[in-house]
XYZ file of C-alpha atoms in Angstrom:
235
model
C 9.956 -29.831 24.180
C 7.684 -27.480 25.991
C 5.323 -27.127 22.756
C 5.395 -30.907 22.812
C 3.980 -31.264 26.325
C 1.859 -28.079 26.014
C 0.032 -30.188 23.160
C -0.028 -33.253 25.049
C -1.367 -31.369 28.018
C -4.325 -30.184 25.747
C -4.918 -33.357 24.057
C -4.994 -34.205 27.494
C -7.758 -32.118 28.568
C -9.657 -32.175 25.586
C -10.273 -36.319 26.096
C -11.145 -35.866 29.802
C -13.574 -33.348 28.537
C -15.039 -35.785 25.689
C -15.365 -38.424 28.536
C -17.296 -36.142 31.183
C -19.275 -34.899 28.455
C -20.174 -38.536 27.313
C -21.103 -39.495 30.859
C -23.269 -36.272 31.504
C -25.223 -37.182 28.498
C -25.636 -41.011 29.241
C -26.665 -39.828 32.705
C -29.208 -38.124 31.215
C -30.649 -40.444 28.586
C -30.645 -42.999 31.289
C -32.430 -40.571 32.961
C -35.162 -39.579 30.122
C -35.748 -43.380 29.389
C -36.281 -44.486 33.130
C -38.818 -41.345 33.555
C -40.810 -42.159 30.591
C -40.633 -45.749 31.572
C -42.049 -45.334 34.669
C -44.892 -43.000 33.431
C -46.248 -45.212 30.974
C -46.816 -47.926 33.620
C -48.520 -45.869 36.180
C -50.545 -44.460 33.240
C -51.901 -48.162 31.828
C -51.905 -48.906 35.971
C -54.384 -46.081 36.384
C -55.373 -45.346 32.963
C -59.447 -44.908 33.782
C -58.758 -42.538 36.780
C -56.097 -40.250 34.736
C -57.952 -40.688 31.425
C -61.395 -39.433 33.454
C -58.712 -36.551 34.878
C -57.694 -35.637 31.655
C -60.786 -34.878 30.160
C -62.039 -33.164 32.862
C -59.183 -30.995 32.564
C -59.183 -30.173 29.166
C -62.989 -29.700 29.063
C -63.077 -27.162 31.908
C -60.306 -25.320 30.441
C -61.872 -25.002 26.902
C -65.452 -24.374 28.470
C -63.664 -21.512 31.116
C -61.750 -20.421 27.827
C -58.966 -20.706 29.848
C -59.627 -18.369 32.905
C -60.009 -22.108 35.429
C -56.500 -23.556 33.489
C -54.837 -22.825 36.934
C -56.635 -24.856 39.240
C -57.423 -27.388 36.676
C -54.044 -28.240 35.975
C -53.534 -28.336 39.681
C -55.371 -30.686 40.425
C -54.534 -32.378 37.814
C -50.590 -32.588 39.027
C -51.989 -33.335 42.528
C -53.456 -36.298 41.485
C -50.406 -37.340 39.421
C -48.416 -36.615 42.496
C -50.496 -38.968 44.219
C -49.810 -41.852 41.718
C -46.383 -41.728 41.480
C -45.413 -41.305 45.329
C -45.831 -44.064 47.365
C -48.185 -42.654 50.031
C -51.165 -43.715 47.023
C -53.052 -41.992 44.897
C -56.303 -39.822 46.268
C -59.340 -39.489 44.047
C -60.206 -37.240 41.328
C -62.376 -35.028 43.193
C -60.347 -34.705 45.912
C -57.631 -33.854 43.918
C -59.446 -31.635 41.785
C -60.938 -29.849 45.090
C -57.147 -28.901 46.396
C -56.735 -27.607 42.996
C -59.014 -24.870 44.036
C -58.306 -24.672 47.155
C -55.912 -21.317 46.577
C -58.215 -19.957 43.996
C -56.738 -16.741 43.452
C -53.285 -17.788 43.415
C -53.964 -20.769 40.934
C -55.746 -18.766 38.237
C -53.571 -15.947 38.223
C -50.720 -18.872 37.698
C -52.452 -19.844 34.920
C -53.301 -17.216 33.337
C -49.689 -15.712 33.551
C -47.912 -18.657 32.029
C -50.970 -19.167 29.198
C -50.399 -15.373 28.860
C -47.002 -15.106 28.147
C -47.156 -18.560 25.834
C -50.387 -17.449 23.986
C -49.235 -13.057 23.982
C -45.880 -14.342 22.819
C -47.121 -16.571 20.061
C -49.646 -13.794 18.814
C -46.533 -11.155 18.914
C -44.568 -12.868 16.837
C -47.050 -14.276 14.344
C -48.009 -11.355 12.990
C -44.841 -11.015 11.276
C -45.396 -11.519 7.435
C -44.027 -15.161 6.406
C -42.273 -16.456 9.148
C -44.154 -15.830 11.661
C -46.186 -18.446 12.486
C -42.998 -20.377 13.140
C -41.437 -18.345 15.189
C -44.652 -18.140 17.048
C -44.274 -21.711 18.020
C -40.555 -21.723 18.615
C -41.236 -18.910 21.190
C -43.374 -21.249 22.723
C -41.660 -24.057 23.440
C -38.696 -21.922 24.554
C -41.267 -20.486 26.502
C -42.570 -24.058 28.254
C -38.974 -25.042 29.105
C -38.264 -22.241 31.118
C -42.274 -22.850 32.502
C -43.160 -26.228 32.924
C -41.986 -27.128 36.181
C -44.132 -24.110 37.985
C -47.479 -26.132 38.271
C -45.287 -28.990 39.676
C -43.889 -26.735 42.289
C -46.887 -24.824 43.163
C -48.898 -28.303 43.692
C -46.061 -29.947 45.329
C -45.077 -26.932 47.705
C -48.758 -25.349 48.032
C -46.994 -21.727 47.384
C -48.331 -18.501 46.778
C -48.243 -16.474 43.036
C -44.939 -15.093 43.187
C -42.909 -17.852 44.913
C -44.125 -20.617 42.995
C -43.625 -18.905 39.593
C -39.907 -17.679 40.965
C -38.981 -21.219 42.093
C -40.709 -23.174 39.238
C -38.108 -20.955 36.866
C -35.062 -21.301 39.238
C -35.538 -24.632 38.753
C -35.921 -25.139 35.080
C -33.246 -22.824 34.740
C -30.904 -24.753 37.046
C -30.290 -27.565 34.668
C -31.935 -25.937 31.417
C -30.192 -27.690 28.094
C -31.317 -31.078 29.493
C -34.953 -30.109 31.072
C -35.266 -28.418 28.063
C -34.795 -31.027 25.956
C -36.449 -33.589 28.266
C -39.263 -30.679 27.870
C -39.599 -30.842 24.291
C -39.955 -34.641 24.403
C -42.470 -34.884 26.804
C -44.469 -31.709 25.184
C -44.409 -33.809 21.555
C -45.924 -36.959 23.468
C -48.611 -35.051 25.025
C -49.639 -33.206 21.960
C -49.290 -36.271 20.201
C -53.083 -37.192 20.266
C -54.141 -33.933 18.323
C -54.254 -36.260 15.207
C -56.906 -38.361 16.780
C -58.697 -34.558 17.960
C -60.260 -33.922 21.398
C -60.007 -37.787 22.148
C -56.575 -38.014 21.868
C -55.507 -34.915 23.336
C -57.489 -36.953 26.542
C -55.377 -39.637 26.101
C -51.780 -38.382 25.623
C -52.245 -35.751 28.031
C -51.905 -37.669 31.484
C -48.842 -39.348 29.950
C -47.360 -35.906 29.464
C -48.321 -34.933 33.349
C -47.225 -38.206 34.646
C -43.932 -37.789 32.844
C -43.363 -34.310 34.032
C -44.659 -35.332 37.780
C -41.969 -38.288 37.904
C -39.249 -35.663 36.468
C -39.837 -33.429 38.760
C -39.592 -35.789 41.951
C -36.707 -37.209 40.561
C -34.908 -33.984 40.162
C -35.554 -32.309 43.415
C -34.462 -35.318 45.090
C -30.854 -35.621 43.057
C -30.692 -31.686 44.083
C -27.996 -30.491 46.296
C -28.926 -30.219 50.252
C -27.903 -26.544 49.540
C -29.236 -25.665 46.158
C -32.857 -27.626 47.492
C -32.865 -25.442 50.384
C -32.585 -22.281 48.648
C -35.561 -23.191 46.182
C -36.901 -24.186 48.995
C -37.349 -27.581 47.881
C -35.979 -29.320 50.754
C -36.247 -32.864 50.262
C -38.544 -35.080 52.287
């Protein structure tokens, strides 16, 4: 009789367990679908400003071979930022301008996370037949645990070390699902290589929008506590 209820106990369990694991992932789809939702309106909305943006961004960090990626892609989250909140969008320049406004601070950002991306991929690929691949499965592990420090570091105007320490508390708080969401987003912004330079420009500010919307929505679903130990309190 025991094993009997001991079974239907676990059988129990196990269904409960099925059913919170179905709702976490519909939560999360629901979630995925209403981000990228939302950033391909605001991107047709304001497609000649982030377009313009996006170019800029990509040409300075090709001509600067890198070394201006920091306050480039500042800026270039600042301005997103300024789309997707409801106190409006400011202009390219001026977001461009706060981009650099921490100089220091935002090109040693970049040039850390480009670093560890590009000295990671370079490690591995020199390893005879398989390398190349692991190369770029290093790197998008990499960008999960990465990809939300620009957003924090334009958001929260921080300083080297705190933005790149909260940026990875935070994708590591949730990590499967940014991950994923990640990897998603990353594939839609690369998505205009096989159009070249022009469509990089194009699918680019869909990829920042995207990651600017995820990132407000998260920090606002974050517990009081957990936002005010990242120090993302919310406003």
């Amino acid at each position: 009789m025991s094993d009997l209820k001991d079974y239907i106990k676990r059988q129990t369990l196990e269904q409960q367990q099925g059913i919170n694991t179905g709702i976490w992932l519909a939560k999360w789809l629901q979630l995925y679908g209403s981000v990228f939702r939302e950033a391909a309106r605001l991107y047709v909305k304001n497609f000649a400003s982030m377009a313009f943006a996006g170019a800029l961004a990509a040409g300075g960090v090709i001509l600067s071979l890198g070394i201006l990626s920091g306050p480039l892609i500042t800026g270039f989250y600042l301005l997103a930022f300024g789309v997707v909140r409801p106190n409006g969008p400011m202009s390219t320049a001026a977001a461009f301008k706060l981009g650099f406004r921490d100089p220091l601070t935002t090109i040693l950002m970049g040039i850390a996370v480009l670093g560890i991306m590009a000295g990671g991929f370079f490690l591995f690929a020199g390893i005879p037949l398989i390398g190349i691949l692991i190369g770029y499965i290093f790197v998008l592990i990499a960008h999960s645990f990465l990809f939300l420090i620009f957003p924090v570091l334009a958001d929260r105007q921080l300083k080297l070390v705190p933005g790149f320490v909260q940026g990875l508390r935070l994708a590591c708080s949730h990590w499967l699902p940014f991950a994923f969401f990640c990897l998603v987003a990353l594939v839609l912004g690369c998505s205009g290589v096989v159009l070249k330079i022009i469509g990089i420009v194009l699918t680019l500010p869909l990829y920042c929008l995207a990651i600017t919307i995820f990132y407000s929505r998260i920090v606002e679903e974050l517990p009081v506590t957990i936002a005010e130990n990242l120090s993302l309190r919310r406003n």
